[in-house]
Amino acid sequence: MINSLFLISHSGDIFLEKHWKSVISRSVCDYFLEAKEKSGDPENVAPVLQTPHHYLISIYRGKLFFLSVTQTEVPPLFVIEFLHRVADTFQDYFGDCSEVVIKENTVTVYELLEEMLDNGFPLATESNVLKEMIRPPTILRSVVNTLTGGSNVGGTLPTGQLSNVPWRRAGVKYTNNEAYFDVIEEIDAILDKSGTTVFAEIQGVVEACVKLTGMPDLTLSFMNPRLLDDVSFHPCVRFKRWESERVLSFIPPDGNFRLMSYHVSSQNLVAIPVYVKQNISFLETGSCGRLDITIGPKQTMGKTVENLTVTIPMPKSVLSVNLTATQGTYTFDLTTKAVLWDVGKLNPQKLPNLRGSISIQTGAPKPEENPSINIDLKIQQLAISGLKVSRLDMYGEKYKPFKGVKYVTKAGKFQVRT
Amino acid sequence: MPYLSGKEMVKELRRALSNPNIQSDRLRYRNTVLKVIRAMSQGVDVSDLFSEMVKACATVDVVQKKLVYVFLCCYAHLNPELSLLVVNTLRKDCLDPNPMVRSLALRSMTNLRLSSLVEYVEQPLTAGLRDRAACVRRVAVLGWAKLHNLQPGSEIDGAVVNELYSLLRDPDPVVMVNCLRALEEVLKDEGGVVINKPITHHLLNRLKECDTWGQSEVLRVLQRYQPQSEDELFDILSLLDSSLVSPHPPVMAATLSLFLSLCSGLPAVSQAALERVRGPLLAACGSGSREMRFTALCHIQLLLRSIPGLLGEHYKRFFCSYAEPAYIKRRKMQVLVELVNDENVIMILDELKGYCTDVNTDTAQAAISAIGRIGRSYSDKCLEILTGLLGLKQDQITSAVVQTIRDLVWACPQCSDAVSSALEGCEEVLQDSQGRQALLWLLGAYGERISSAPYTLEAFIDGVRSETSMELKMELLTSTMRLFLCRPAETQDMLGRLLHYCIEEERDMCVRGQALLYYRLLQRGIGETRNVLQVRRSDPSIGVLIGRQAEPISQWVSSFNTLEPLQHCSVERLGGPAGLPAPGAEPSVTLSLSPPVTPEEFECLWMQQRDTIRCGAVPHCSPQSLHAAMQLVNIQTLAFTPSHTLPWKVFLYTHTLRADTSCSTLVLGELLYEVKVTLWQQPHDVSSLRVFLSVLTTVLHTLSSEVTIFQVGPELFA
């Protein structure tokens, strides 16, 4: 199915290759590099390319291309999902998925790739199983290894591979039994000039950190599960029970994992936490423009908006800006022509405002398009969709675990048009 | 470690590996091996250490074994003789009490990829199939596939195949799936693994046990099964129902694909299935991974071909956000065009209008032509936006708008009035030849309504000497001729100058030939000229094609969940002047024009031999429109006989390319007026010829709706 994998840096440098069937020459990547050259921006390279003898399917993650080569027709979703799984695994192992990190850990990377695919077919892709066969490098372990000559290759057969619950190893023991759940929501929204919502959607995830002894069977229920439109679960969740009772029933993997991700879409009303009053204009005559932005809280359910930053990518013909901010600081990046305004905490009594003039290259025509404003923010202790965990029950084990839930709302792709 | 050059490093490592002190110390030995692997992954050529590494293989340390195997698999093909030594160690490891060692040894043995070792590998592989530990069986099963790939032509051992079939009932789900995969590869020549009723039901019942990769694999293989009765079919469908809404896109897509192929005879059930996957598909469109979003969008386009109303109310999901890559934006716009209805048209147009001024010119152009497409049904609103865009006076935008307007007018002639007033002053902004060609076409076709048309053309004619584009000159000739027909007084002088220049000074033969043709045509009188140059302002057939009929699902089901929808549409243009069926109407064969065939080559090939096919009528229409129509479907017309001679002939050629076998053939053809089509093909391939003929007949159909064209019977291909 998947013949070979090439890792290519965003500058077009092939720095790692792995073949599961016969060796395919690197020159096959030339087609890809050519397409990349043509598209200019590495983000714009089409994910599937056809060459005379192969198909090239690639994903772009962390400034890296994961390029897989297949000789026959394959289901594209399958390959793309698998490549993302590979990238996820690297992220999980090394804490980051970048060229430097992968080059540092090439030995581990090769071992991982060897275990993940056999003859081009996925073999072991569950991170828990992999972690038992190949231990992730940590600073402590690498120090110990250099002293004792140990290595990060597991010496035993992972028990998970034989148990009925492939994602959990048998015989887990903890002195403090605890289970934490983080509900993290990101708002993707596009607001138009007048402040009305063009499009809004919430993408949420429930991240779990479960450290429980034995084989616990957990049930997590929500106050308002009907809110969720499209959900996608960790394989441990029993889908039948979700469909019939709307509760999450599962035997958790050990440690950190993503329990579920979900969307709350425009069908339900999506609350927009802030409003933006803005006025950006370029004068027809003379080489200057004005900018005036005010931000205020809208639907925050009484919580404070924190870490508020505003990014405005200015047209290329803008030379400099002269602005004053009533709160926070602003910077203007001369190369990217972006104004970055770091507001900080949003105070509802005294709304932050940024105003001033923009100077444009003399002789340049009036910019065609007004810039759009991108907003980033964070609200602690609030899931903006209104989702609430009502209870967590544990069956199958005797002890009483410590439980906790945390909510965070962030801005994802939050954009205001001007 | 101190910095050493490659050679010194290898020397150093060899010394360390053969040092008895290190060899006796397990930890130091293992560490040295680790250093070798690290050097290997940094690109240092450590193949010289092969014999030392073979010795290092004989150890009780699992970790060290694993590292050595990585090394051996990488360099075995360079040292086939020494690899023989390894096999012995590996075979011993296959009897190890630790199942992990056994599976590791088996996997490495099959990964050596040396055909000389096959005889040594077979025995441990057979034993591996009956191993107690599931992980050894998993490896052994796939090992047979690898072995088969090493010697593709060899005889298939019936006993092994039987054993593999029986392992489909293995308690371990991964072994089961691997068996399927292995059988598929081993029995490739016989059409893959045989799927009968017991196997199907066994696989379906165990579907839930497999991981997501296994599920999609099983579902894909099951597509080959044909249920024997309706009851059985519904049993299968109800088993599949839950995976249809699986949160994993690969599984969902594989299930839908199987579902649709099973219910090919039950349109109502397929329809219900499509509606059921709407949720998961939309979720995939909003997925965090942009590649996933792209793939989901491409598949949604397929679904929309059959059920245009499927996603009407969800159109907001397809609005583009600022940071998305251009290829996703383009797809989203294509989907938006399909979703337009009376309620959302204003919102969608507003949104598309915003994209027209995008920094990325491709995106802007795609947005403009999307508006043009919508304009075929909602012309007033779209024309308003398009003319508004002309006011921006930006060359790229203006060029795209003028081309879009040309295409729009071709499809709906009723909006020509609004267009003619908007075009004034465009010529100053236009820079590229495509945009100017479109403008010239419009001036030629609607010259009598655009008051400034002669002046605009005059400016072009004055600059014709410095013009490089051949197509533009041809277009200029035709437009001037057409304008001359409707406004002779103003145009006569400049037409004279243009013809004089083209005949006397022009170097390009095509332009000169065209000019001579027009010159002689004028000599024959104005009536004759009018007949030939009669302006075709619109294509009557497009009227039908606008409200595109819902295609039956069977049209695209074979390409669902394959790579095809991802690439084909990427070259498909968003509606040319004639909305003829795309070149890839038949799923597996496409027509292309490259490499081009010169007239000499054509003549040479033509003389060899040919088959004659009676295809019924070939319409008599103007060479330009025939040429343009053929070009749209990638057929090149090489030569025409003068239009008044009888029999009237056209010579054409194309290449067919089959997606499945990627073999291409060259087709040459002669159309004889109202008599027959003579074809020549090399190499001979009936199915691609059939596709070519079907494309050809569609084109001819569109060109002459009044002439009936007989269906070509298959016996003609004998």
XYZ file of C-alpha atoms in Angstrom, chain A residues 1 15 19-23 43-50 52-53 55 57-61 70 72-85 103-104 106-107 110-111 114-115 117-119 121-123 125 133-134 145-146 148-158 161-162 190 197-199 201 203 229-235 239-240 243 263 265-267 313 368-369 372 374 413 415 417, chain B residues 27 30-31 34 37-38 41-42 62-63 66-67 70 98-100 104 107 111 113 134-135 138-139 142 145-146 149 172 174 178 181-182 185 188 211-214 216-217 220 242 245-250 252-253 276 279-280 282-283 286-296 299 313-314 316-317 319-327 351 354-355 357-360 392 394 561-564 566-567 659 662:
196
model
C 0.000 0.000 0.000
C 16.456 14.446 4.952
C 11.195 2.054 2.182
C 8.892 -0.794 3.114
C 8.965 -2.577 -0.199
C 11.589 -2.230 -2.882
C 13.742 0.882 -2.778
C 1.123 25.480 2.049
C -0.290 25.568 -1.442
C 1.141 22.298 -2.712
C -1.676 19.946 -3.687
C -1.722 16.866 -1.458
C -1.951 14.354 -4.282
C 0.301 14.320 -7.321
C 0.405 11.781 -10.095
C 3.999 8.307 -14.598
C 4.588 5.345 -12.284
C 1.204 8.502 -6.804
C 0.501 11.761 -1.336
C 1.804 14.346 1.055
C 0.833 16.226 4.166
C 2.388 19.416 5.506
C 2.911 19.488 9.258
C 2.402 4.416 -3.625
C -1.173 1.401 -6.917
C -4.480 3.090 -6.426
C -5.169 3.562 -2.693
C -7.971 5.129 -0.641
C -6.664 8.671 -0.143
C -8.288 9.234 3.235
C -6.554 6.152 4.536
C -3.085 7.300 3.541
C -3.603 10.863 4.707
C -4.902 9.695 8.059
C -1.951 7.364 8.397
C 0.576 10.110 7.629
C -1.035 12.269 10.257
C -0.777 9.370 12.668
C 17.297 14.665 12.818
C 18.336 14.420 16.468
C 16.834 9.476 13.687
C 17.461 6.110 15.269
C 13.567 4.578 12.020
C 12.556 2.145 14.724
C 9.694 -0.018 11.168
C 7.068 -0.925 13.755
C 4.246 -0.395 8.888
C 5.081 -3.839 7.621
C 5.192 -4.468 3.888
C 0.482 -2.005 5.769
C -0.160 -0.372 9.156
C 0.934 -2.645 11.973
C -0.047 2.597 15.433
C 8.269 -1.433 22.355
C 10.285 1.727 21.901
C 21.699 5.645 29.012
C 25.032 7.296 28.472
C 24.847 2.704 31.918
C 24.882 1.995 28.230
C 21.158 1.290 28.140
C 19.115 2.123 25.118
C 15.594 3.201 24.421
C 14.532 -0.045 22.834
C 12.143 -2.076 24.916
C 13.328 -5.569 25.679
C 9.985 -7.206 26.226
C 6.986 -7.897 24.093
C 4.348 -5.280 24.754
C -0.366 -6.513 21.756
C -1.772 -9.621 23.326
C -15.632 35.236 10.418
C -21.435 36.728 12.047
C -20.726 35.372 8.595
C -19.661 32.020 9.844
C -18.093 27.199 14.500
C -14.070 23.008 17.520
C -22.936 17.876 16.194
C -20.075 15.824 14.937
C -18.033 13.868 17.370
C -15.003 11.729 16.894
C -13.764 9.480 19.670
C -10.690 7.725 20.819
C -11.101 4.073 19.785
C -19.910 4.076 20.274
C -23.130 2.118 20.775
C -25.611 6.601 20.266
C -17.860 20.460 16.469
C -21.639 24.413 14.223
C -23.630 27.336 12.966
C -26.852 25.376 13.375
C -1.745 42.134 8.057
C -7.464 47.492 -3.142
C -8.422 45.444 -0.225
C -8.700 41.715 7.869
C -7.223 38.394 13.294
C -9.333 31.224 13.233
C -11.262 36.921 11.794
C -13.345 41.729 7.905
C 26.567 -2.824 27.371
C 25.432 -2.719 22.321
C 26.464 0.910 22.484
C 24.037 1.844 18.322
C 23.213 2.729 13.327
C 23.421 6.393 14.166
C 21.144 7.236 9.557
C 23.365 10.294 9.207
C 17.259 -8.529 22.126
C 17.954 -4.846 21.804
C 17.050 -5.403 16.787
C 19.656 -2.814 15.947
C 18.018 -2.698 11.028
C 10.586 -15.242 23.264
C 7.832 -14.500 20.707
C 9.168 -11.002 20.179
C 11.617 -9.894 14.789
C 10.371 -9.947 9.749
C 12.982 -7.821 4.669
C 14.870 -8.901 -0.099
C -0.250 -13.900 17.345
C 2.496 -11.401 16.666
C 1.040 -11.558 11.801
C 4.568 -11.263 10.495
C 2.793 -10.881 5.408
C 3.460 -11.714 0.351
C 6.955 -10.292 0.487
C 7.045 -10.094 -4.563
C -6.365 -12.434 16.195
C -4.705 -8.380 12.744
C -2.955 -9.452 7.144
C -3.611 -8.388 2.381
C -1.212 -11.232 1.695
C -0.823 -9.781 -3.323
C -2.964 -10.787 -7.854
C -8.551 -1.455 14.114
C -9.555 1.333 11.743
C -6.904 0.401 9.172
C -8.078 -3.182 9.157
C -11.099 -0.074 5.730
C -9.057 -2.892 4.246
C -12.476 -2.580 0.354
C -23.067 1.577 12.195
C -21.416 6.983 10.518
C -18.017 6.033 11.884
C -16.086 9.012 13.230
C -13.027 7.865 11.280
C -13.178 9.255 7.752
C -11.290 6.358 6.097
C -16.721 5.945 6.672
C -15.581 6.384 3.086
C -26.701 9.421 6.405
C -22.827 14.509 8.953
C -19.504 12.656 9.033
C -19.177 17.621 6.774
C -17.192 16.914 9.912
C -13.985 20.900 9.042
C -11.190 18.617 10.162
C -8.009 20.101 11.540
C -5.878 18.613 8.802
C -6.037 20.526 5.563
C -5.284 17.461 3.459
C -8.229 15.706 5.048
C -10.444 18.701 4.344
C -9.325 18.702 0.749
C -10.036 15.022 0.239
C -13.440 15.323 1.866
C -15.600 13.464 -2.422
C -28.488 24.471 3.773
C -24.917 23.865 4.880
C -21.712 28.285 5.066
C -19.442 25.364 5.814
C -16.903 29.626 3.008
C -13.173 30.073 2.778
C -11.155 31.412 5.642
C -8.199 33.697 5.214
C -5.387 31.265 5.919
C -6.513 28.305 3.886
C -4.306 27.056 1.042
C -5.362 27.970 -2.471
C -6.216 24.420 -3.506
C -18.952 35.844 -0.161
C -14.900 39.080 -1.326
C -12.547 36.470 -2.785
C -9.677 40.598 -4.837
C -7.631 37.872 -3.146
C -3.863 38.335 -3.149
C -3.392 34.946 -4.738
C -11.126 48.371 -10.210
C -6.590 45.870 -12.239
C -12.661 6.601 -2.206
C -9.888 6.415 -4.795
C -7.356 9.002 -5.835
C -9.233 9.839 -8.980
C -8.546 14.337 -6.211
C -6.606 14.797 -9.389
C -5.764 5.477 -15.865
C -1.517 3.899 -17.784
